[in-house]
Coordinates of N, CA and C in Angstrom, one line a residue:
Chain A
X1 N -5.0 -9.4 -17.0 CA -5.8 -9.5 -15.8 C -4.9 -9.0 -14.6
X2 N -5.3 -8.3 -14.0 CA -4.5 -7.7 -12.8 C -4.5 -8.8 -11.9
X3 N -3.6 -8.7 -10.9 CA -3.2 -10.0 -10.0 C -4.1 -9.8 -8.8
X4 N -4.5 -8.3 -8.4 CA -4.9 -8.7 -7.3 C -6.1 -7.4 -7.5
X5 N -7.7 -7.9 -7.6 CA -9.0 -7.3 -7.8 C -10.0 -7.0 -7.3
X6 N -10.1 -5.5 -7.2 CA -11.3 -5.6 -5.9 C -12.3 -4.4 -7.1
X7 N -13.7 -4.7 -6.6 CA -14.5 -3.7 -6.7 C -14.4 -2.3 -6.2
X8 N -14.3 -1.5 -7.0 CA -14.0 0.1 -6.8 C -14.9 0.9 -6.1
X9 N -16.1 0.2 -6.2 CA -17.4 0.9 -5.2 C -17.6 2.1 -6.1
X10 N -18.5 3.2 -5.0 CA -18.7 3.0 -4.0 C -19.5 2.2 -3.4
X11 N -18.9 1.0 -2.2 CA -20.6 0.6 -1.7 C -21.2 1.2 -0.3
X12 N -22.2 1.6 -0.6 CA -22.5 2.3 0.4 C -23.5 1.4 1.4
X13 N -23.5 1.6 3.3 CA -24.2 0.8 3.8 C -24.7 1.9 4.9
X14 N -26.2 1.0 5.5 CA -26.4 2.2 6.4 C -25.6 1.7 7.8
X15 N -25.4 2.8 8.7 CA -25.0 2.2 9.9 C -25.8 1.4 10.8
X16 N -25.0 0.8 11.2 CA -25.3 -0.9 11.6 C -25.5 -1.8 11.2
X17 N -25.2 -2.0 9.8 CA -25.6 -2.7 8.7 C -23.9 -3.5 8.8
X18 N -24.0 -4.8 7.6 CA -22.8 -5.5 7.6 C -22.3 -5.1 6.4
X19 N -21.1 -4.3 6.3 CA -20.5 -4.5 4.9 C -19.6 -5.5 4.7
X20 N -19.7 -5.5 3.1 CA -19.2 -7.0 3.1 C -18.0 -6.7 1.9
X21 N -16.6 -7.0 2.1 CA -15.6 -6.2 0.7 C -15.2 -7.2 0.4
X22 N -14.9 -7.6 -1.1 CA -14.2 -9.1 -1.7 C -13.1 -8.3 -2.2
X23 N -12.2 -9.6 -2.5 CA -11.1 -9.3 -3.5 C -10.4 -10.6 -3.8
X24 N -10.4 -10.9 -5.0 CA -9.6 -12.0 -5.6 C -8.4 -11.9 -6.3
X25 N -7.6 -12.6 -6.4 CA -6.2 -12.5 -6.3 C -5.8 -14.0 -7.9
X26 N -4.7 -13.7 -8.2 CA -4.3 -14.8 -9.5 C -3.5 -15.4 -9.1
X27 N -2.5 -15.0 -8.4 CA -1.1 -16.1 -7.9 C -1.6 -17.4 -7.3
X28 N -1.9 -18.6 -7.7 CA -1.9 -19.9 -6.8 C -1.4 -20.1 -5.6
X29 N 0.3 -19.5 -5.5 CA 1.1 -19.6 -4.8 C 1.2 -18.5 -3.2
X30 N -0.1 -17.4 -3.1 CA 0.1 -16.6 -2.6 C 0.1 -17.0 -0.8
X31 N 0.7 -16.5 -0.1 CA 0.6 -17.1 1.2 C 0.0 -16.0 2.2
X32 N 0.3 -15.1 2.1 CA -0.2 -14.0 3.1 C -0.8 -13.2 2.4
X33 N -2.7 -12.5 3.2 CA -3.3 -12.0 2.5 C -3.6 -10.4 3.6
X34 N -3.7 -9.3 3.3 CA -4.2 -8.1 4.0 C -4.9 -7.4 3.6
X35 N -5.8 -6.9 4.4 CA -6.5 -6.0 4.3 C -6.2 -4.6 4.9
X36 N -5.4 -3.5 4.3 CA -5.7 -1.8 4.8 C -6.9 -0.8 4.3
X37 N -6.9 -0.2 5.5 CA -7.7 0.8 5.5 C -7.0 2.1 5.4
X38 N -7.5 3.5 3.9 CA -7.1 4.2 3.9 C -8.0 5.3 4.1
X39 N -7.7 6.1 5.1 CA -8.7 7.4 4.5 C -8.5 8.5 4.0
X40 N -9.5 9.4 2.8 CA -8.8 10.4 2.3 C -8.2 10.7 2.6
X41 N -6.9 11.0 1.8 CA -5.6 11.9 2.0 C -4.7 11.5 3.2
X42 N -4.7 10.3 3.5 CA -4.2 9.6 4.4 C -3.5 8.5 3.7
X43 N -2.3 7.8 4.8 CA -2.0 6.6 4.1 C -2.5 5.6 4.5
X44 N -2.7 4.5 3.9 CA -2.8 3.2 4.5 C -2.4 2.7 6.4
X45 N -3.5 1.9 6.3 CA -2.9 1.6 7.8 C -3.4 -0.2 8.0
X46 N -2.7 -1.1 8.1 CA -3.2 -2.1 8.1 C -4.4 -2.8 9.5
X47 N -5.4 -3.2 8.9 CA -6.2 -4.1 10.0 C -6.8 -5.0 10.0
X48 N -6.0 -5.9 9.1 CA -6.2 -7.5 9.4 C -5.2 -8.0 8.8
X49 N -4.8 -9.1 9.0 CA -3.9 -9.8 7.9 C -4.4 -11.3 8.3
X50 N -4.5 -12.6 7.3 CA -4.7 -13.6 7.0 C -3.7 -14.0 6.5
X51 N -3.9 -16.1 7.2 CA -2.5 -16.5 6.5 C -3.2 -18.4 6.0
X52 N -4.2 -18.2 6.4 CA -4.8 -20.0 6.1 C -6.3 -19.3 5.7
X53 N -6.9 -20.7 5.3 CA -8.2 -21.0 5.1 C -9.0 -20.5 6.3
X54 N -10.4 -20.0 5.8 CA -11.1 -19.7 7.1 C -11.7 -18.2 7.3
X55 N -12.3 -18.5 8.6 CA -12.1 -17.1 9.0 C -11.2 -16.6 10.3
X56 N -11.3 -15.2 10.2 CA -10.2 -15.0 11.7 C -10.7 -13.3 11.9
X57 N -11.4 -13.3 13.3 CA -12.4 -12.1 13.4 C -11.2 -11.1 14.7
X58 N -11.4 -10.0 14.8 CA -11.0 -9.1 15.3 C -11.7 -8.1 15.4
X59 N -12.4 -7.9 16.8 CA -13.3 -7.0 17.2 C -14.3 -7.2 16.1
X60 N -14.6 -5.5 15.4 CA -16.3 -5.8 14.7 C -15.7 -6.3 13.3
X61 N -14.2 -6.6 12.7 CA -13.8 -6.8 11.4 C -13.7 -8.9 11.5
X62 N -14.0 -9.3 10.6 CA -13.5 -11.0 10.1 C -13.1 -10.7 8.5
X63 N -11.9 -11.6 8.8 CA -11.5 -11.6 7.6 C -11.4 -13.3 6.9
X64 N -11.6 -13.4 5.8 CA -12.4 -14.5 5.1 C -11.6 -15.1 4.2
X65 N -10.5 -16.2 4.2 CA -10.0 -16.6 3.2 C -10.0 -18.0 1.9
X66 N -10.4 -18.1 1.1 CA -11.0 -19.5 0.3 C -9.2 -19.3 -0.5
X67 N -8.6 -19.9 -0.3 CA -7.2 -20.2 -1.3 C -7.8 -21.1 -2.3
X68 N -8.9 -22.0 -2.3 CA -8.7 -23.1 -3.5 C -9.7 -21.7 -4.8
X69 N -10.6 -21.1 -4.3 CA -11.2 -19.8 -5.0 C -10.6 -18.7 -5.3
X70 N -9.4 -18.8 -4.9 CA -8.6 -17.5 -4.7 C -9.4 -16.3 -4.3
X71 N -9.8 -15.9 -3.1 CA -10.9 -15.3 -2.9 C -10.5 -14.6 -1.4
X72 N -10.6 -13.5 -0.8 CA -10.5 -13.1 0.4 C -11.8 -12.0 0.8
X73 N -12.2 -12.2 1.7 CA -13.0 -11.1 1.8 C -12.9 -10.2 3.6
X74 N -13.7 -8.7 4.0 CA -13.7 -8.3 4.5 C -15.0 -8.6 5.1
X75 N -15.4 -8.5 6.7 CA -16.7 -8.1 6.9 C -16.7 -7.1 8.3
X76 N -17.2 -6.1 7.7 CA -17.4 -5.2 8.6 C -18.8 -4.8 9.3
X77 N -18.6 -5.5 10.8 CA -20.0 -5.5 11.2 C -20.8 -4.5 12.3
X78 N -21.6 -4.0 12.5 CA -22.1 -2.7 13.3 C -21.1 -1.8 12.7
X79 N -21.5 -1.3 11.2 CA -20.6 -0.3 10.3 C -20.9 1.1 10.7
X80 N -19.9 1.7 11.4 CA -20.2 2.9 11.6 C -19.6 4.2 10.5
X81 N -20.3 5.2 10.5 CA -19.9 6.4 10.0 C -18.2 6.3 9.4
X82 N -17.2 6.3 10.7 CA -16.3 6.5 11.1 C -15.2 5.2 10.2
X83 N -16.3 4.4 9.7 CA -15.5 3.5 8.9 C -15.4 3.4 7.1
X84 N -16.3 4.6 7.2 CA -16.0 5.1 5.6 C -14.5 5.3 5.5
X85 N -13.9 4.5 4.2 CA -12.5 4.8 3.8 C -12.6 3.7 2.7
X86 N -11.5 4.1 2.3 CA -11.2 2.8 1.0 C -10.2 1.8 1.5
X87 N -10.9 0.8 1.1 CA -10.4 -0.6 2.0 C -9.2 -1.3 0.4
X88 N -8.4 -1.6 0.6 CA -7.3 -2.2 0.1 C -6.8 -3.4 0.7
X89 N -7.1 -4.7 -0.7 CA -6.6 -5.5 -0.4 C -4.8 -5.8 -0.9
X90 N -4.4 -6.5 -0.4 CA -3.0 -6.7 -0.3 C -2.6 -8.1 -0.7
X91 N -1.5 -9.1 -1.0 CA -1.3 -10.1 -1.5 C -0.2 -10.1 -1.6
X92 N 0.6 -11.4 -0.6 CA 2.2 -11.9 -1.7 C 2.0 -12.3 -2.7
X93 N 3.5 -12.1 -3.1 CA 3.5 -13.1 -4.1 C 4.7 -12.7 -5.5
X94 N 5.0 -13.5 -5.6 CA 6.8 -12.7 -6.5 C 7.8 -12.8 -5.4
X95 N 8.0 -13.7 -5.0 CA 9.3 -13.9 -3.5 C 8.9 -13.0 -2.7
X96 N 7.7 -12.7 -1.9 CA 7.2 -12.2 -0.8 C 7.0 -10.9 -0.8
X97 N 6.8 -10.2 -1.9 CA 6.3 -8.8 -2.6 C 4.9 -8.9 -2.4
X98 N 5.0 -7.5 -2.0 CA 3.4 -7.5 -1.8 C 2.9 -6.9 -2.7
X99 N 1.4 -7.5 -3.6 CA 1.0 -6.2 -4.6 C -0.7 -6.0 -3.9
X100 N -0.6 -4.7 -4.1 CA -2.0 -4.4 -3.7 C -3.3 -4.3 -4.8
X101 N -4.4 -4.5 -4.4 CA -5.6 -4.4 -5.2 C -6.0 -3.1 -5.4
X102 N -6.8 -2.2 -6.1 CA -6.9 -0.4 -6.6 C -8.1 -0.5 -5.4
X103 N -8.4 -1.1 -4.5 CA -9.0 -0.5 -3.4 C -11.2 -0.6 -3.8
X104 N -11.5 -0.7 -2.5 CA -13.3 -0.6 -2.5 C -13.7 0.2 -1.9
X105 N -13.9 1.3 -2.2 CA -14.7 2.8 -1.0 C -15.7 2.2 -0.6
X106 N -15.7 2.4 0.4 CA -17.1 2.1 1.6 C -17.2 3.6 2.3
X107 N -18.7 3.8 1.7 CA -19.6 4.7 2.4 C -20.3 4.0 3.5
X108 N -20.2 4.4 4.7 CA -21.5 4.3 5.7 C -22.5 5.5 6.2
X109 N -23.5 5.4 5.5 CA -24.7 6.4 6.1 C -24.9 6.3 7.2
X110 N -25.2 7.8 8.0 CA -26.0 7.7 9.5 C -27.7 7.3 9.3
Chain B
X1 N 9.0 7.9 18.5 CA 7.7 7.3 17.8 C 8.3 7.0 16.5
X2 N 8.3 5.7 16.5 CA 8.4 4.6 15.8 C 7.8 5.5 13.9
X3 N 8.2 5.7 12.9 CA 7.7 6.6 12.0 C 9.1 6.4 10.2
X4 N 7.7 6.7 9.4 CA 8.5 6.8 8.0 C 8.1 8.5 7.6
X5 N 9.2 9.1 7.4 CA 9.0 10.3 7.2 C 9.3 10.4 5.8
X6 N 8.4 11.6 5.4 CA 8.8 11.6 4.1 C 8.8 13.2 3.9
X7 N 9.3 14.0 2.6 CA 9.3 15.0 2.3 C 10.1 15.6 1.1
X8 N 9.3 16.4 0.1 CA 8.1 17.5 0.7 C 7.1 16.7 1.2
X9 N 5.7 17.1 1.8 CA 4.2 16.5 1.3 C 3.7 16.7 0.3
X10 N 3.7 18.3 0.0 CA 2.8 18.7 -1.4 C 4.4 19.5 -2.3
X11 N 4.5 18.9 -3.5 CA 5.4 19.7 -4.2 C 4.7 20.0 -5.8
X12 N 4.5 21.3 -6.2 CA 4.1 22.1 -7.4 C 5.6 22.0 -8.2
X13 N 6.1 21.4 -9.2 CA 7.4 21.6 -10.2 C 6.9 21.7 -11.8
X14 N 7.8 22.0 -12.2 CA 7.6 21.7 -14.0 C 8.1 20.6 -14.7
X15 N 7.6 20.4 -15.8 CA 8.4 19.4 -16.5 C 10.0 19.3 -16.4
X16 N 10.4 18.1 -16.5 CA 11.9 18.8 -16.9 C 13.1 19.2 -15.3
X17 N 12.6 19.6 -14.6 CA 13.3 20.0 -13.5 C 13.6 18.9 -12.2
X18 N 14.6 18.7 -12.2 CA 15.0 17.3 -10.9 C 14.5 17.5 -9.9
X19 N 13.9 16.5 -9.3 CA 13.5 16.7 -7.7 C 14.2 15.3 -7.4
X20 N 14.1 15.4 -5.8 CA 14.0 14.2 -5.1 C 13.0 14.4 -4.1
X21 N 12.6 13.1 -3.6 CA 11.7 13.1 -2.6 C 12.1 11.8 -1.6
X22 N 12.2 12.6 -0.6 CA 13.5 11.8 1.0 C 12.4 10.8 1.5
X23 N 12.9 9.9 1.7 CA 12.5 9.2 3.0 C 13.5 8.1 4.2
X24 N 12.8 9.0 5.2 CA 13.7 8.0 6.1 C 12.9 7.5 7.1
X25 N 13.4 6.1 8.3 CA 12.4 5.3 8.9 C 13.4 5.1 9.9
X26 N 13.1 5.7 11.4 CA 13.5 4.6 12.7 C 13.5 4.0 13.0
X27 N 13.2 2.6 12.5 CA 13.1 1.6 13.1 C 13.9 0.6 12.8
X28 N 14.9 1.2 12.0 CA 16.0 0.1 11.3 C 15.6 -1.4 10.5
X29 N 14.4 -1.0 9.9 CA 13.9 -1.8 8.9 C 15.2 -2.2 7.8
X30 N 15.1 -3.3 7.7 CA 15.8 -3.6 6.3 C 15.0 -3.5 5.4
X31 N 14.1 -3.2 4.7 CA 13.2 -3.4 3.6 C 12.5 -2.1 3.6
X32 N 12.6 -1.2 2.2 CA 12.2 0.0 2.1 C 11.3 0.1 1.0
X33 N 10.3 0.7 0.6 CA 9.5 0.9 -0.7 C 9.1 1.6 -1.0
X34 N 8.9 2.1 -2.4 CA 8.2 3.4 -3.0 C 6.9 2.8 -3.7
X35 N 5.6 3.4 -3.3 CA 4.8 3.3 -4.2 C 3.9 4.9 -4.6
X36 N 3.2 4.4 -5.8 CA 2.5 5.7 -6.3 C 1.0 4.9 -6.1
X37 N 0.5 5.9 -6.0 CA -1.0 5.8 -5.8 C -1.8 6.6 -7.0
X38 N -2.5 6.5 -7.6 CA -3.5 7.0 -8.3 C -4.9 6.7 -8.6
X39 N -5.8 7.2 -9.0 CA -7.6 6.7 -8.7 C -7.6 5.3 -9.5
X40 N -8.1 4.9 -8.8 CA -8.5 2.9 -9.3 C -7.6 2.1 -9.6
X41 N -6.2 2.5 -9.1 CA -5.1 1.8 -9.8 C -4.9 1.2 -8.5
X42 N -4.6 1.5 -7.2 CA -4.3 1.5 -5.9 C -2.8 1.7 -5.8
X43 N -2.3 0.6 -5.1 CA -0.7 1.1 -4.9 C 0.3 0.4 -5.7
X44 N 1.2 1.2 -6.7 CA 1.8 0.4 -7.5 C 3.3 0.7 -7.0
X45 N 4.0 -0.2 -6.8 CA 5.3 -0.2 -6.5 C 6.2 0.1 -7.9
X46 N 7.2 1.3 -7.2 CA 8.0 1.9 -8.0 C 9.6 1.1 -8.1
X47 N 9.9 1.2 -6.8 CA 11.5 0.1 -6.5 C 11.3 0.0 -5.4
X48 N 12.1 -0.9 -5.0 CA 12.5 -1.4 -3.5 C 13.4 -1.6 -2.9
X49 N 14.4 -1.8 -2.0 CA 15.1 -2.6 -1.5 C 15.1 -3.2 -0.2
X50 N 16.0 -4.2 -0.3 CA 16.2 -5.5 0.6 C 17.0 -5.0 1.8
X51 N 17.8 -4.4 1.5 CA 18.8 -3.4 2.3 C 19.9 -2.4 1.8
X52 N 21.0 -2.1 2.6 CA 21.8 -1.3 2.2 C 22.4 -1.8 0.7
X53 N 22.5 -1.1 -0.3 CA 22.7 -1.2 -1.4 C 22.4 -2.0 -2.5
X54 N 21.1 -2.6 -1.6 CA 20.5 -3.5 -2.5 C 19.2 -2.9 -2.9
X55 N 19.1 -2.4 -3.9 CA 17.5 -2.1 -4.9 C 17.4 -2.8 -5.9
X56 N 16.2 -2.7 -6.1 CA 15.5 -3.4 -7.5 C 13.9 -2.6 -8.2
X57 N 14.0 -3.0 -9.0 CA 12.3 -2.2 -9.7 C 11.6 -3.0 -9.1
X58 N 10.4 -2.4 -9.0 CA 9.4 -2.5 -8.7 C 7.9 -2.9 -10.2
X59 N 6.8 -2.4 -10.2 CA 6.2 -2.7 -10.9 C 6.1 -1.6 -12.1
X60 N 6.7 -0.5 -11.9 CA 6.4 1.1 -12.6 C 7.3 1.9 -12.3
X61 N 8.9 1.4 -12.8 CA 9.7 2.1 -12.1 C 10.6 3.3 -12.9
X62 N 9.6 2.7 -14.6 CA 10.2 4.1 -15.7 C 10.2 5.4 -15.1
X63 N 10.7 6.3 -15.3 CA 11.1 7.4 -15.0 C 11.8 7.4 -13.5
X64 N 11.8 6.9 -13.1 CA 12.3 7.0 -11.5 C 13.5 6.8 -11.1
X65 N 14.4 7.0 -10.1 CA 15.8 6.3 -9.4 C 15.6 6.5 -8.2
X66 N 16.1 5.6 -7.7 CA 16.4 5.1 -5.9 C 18.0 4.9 -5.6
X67 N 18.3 5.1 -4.3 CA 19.3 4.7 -3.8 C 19.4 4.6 -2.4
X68 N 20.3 3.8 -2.1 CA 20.1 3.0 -0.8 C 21.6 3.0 0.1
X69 N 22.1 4.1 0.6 CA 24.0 4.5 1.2 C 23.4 4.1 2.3
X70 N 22.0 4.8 2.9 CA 22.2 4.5 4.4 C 20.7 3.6 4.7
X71 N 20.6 2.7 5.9 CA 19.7 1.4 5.9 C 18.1 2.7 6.3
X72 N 18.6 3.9 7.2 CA 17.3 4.8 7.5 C 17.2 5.3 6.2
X73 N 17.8 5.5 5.4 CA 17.2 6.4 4.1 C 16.9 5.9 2.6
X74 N 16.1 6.6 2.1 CA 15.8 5.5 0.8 C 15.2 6.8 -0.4
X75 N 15.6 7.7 -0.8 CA 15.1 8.9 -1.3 C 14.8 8.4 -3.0
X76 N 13.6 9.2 -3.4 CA 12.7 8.7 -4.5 C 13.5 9.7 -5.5
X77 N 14.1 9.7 -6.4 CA 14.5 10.6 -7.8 C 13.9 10.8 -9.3
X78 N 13.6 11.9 -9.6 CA 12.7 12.1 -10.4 C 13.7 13.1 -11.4
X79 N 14.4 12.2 -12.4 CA 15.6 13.2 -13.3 C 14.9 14.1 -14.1
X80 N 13.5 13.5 -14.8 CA 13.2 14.4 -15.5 C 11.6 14.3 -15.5
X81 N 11.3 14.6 -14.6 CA 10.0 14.7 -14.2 C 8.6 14.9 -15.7
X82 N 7.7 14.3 -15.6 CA 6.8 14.7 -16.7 C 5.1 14.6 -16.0
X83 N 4.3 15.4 -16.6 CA 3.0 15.4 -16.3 C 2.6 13.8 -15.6
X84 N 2.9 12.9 -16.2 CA 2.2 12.0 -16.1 C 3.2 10.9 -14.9
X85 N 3.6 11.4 -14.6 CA 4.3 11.9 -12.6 C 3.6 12.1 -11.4
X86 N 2.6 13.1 -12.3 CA 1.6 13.7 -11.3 C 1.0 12.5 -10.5
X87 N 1.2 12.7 -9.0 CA 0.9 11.3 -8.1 C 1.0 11.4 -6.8
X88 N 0.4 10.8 -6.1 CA 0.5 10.4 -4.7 C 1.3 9.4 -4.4
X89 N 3.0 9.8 -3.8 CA 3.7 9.0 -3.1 C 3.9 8.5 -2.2
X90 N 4.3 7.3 -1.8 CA 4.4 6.5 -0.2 C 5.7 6.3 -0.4
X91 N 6.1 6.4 0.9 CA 7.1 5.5 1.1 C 6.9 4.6 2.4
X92 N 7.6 3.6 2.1 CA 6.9 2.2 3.0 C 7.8 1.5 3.8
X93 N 8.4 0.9 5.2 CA 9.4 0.0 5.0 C 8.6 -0.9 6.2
X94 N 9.3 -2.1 6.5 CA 9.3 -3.1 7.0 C 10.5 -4.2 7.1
X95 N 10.5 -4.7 8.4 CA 11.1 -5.6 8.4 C 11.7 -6.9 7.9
X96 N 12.6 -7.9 7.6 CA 12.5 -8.9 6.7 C 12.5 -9.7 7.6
X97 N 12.2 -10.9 7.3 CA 11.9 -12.7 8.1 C 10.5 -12.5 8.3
X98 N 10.3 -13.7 8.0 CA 9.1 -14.4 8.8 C 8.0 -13.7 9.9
X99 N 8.9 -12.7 10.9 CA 8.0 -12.1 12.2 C 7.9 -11.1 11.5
X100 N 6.1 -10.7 11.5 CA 5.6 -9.1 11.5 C 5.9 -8.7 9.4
X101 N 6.2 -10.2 8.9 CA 6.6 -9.8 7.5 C 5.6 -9.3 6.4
X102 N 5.8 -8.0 6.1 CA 4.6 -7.4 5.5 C 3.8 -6.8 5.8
X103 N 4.2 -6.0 7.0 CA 3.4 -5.4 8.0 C 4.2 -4.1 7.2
X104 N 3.8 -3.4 6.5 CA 3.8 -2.2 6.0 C 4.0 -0.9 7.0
X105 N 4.5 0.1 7.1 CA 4.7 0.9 7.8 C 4.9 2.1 6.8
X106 N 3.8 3.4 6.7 CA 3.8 3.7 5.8 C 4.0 5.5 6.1
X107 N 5.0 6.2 5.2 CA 4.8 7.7 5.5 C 3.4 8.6 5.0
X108 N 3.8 9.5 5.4 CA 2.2 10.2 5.2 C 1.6 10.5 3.9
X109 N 3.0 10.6 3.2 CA 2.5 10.5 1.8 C 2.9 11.8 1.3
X110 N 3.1 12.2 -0.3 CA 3.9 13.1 -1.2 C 3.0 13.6 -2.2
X111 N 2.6 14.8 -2.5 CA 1.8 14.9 -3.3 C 2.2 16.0 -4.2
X112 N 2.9 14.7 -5.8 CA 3.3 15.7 -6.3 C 2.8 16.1 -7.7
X113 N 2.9 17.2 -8.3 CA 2.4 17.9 -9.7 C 3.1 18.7 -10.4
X114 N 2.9 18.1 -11.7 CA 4.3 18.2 -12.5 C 3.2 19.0 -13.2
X115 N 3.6 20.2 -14.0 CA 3.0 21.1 -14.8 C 3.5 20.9 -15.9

C-alpha cells in the first residue's frame, strides 16, 4: 500500500464548477499535510498546507483535513481554465520527511 | 531572488557514462533534496540532507550518490547511468525547525535520458 494516495484522474470540470481532489495517507502519526500544484513541465509550487482537523480556506482553494479517516482533501471553487495542473498531495511522516502522493490531473473546460 | 538552481535542464547521455547534475540554493537552507518524478509515481525521494555533511537515502536512492562540502550545494551523481534513469529531476531545499517546515522550494527541474 503506498503511504500517501490520490486518484490519477483525469478529472475534468467545467469552469465555474467546484473541483473536489482527495487523498489519503497511512501513517497515524502524520502531522502536516500539503497540497502542490504542478504544471506541465514545471515544478511544483505549494498552495495550501494543513496542520489540524477541519477546514482552512484561502481565497477560491479549502483545504480539508479528517486525521481520525486519514483523509485530506482539496476544493477548488469558481475552477478556472488556468487551474488545470496536477495537484499533489504531500505528507509527513518518518521524522518529518515528506512523501508525496503520484498526483490528480485536473482538467477545467471553458 | 531567493531560487534552487539546477543544471543541465535537458541532458541526452548513454548508458554507462558519469554525469552529475548540480544544484545550488540562496537561501542558506539547511535541508536539501533530490527527487525523481515519473508518470503516476509522483515524487520519489532519492537522498537528502540535514546539512553540511550530513546525507542519507531517501526512498529510491539505488543507482545514485550525493554529496554535501558546501550548505548552497548539493549535486545529484549518476556513476553509471542506465535507461531506467530516464527521469525528471528536482532538487528541493528548505529550511529546518518548526517555522515554514516543509515549505519546499523547488528547482525547475532536469530532464534526463539515458539511451
Amino acid at each position: 500500500q503506498k503511504e500517501v494516495e490520490q486518484n490519477s484522474g483525469p478529472l475534468s470540470v467545467p469552469e465555474g464548477a467546484i473541483a473536489s481532489l482527495n487523498c489519503t495517507y497511512s501513517d497515524r502519526v502524520s502531522q502536516s499535510f500539503f497540497w502542490y500544484r504542478q504544471y506541465s513541465g514545471k515544478s511544483p509550487e505549494l498552495i495550501m498546507s494543513i496542520y489540524s482537523n477541519g477546514d482552512k480556506e484561502d481565497g477560491r482553494f479549502t483545504a480539508q483535513l479528517n486525521k481520525a479517516s486519514q483523509y485530506v482533501s482539496l476544493l477548488i471553487r469558481d475552477s478556472q481554465p488556468s487551474d488545470s495542473a496536477t495537484y499533489l498531495c504531500a505528507v509527513t511522516s518518518r521524522g518529518n520527511m515528506l512523501t508525496f502522493g503520484g498526483g490528480t490531473r485536473l482538467m477545467v473546460k471553458p | 531572488e531567493a531560487q534552487v538552481t539546477q543544471n543541465p535542464r535537458y541532458l541526452i547521455t548513454v548508458t554507462g557514462k558519469k554525469l552529475t547534475v548540480t544544484c545550488s540554493q540562496n537561501m542558506n537552507h539547511e535541508y536539501m533534496s533530490w527527487y525523481r518524478q515519473d508518470p503516476g509515481l509522483g515524487l520519489r525521494q532519492i537522498y537528502y540532507s540535514m546539512n553540511v555533511e550530513v546525507t542519507d537515502k531517501g526512498d529510491v536512492p539505488e543507482g545514485y550518490k550525493v554529496s554535501r562540502k558546501e550548505k548552497r550545494n548539493f549535486p545529484l551523481i549518476l556513476e553509471s547511468p542506465s535507461p531506467n534513469q530516464t527521469s525528471l529531476y528536482f532538487c528541493a531545499s528548505r529550511p529546518t525547525g518548526n517555522s515554514g517546515a516543509n515549505v519546499l522550494t523547488f528547482g525547475a527541474g532536469s530532464r534526463l535520458t539515458v539511451l
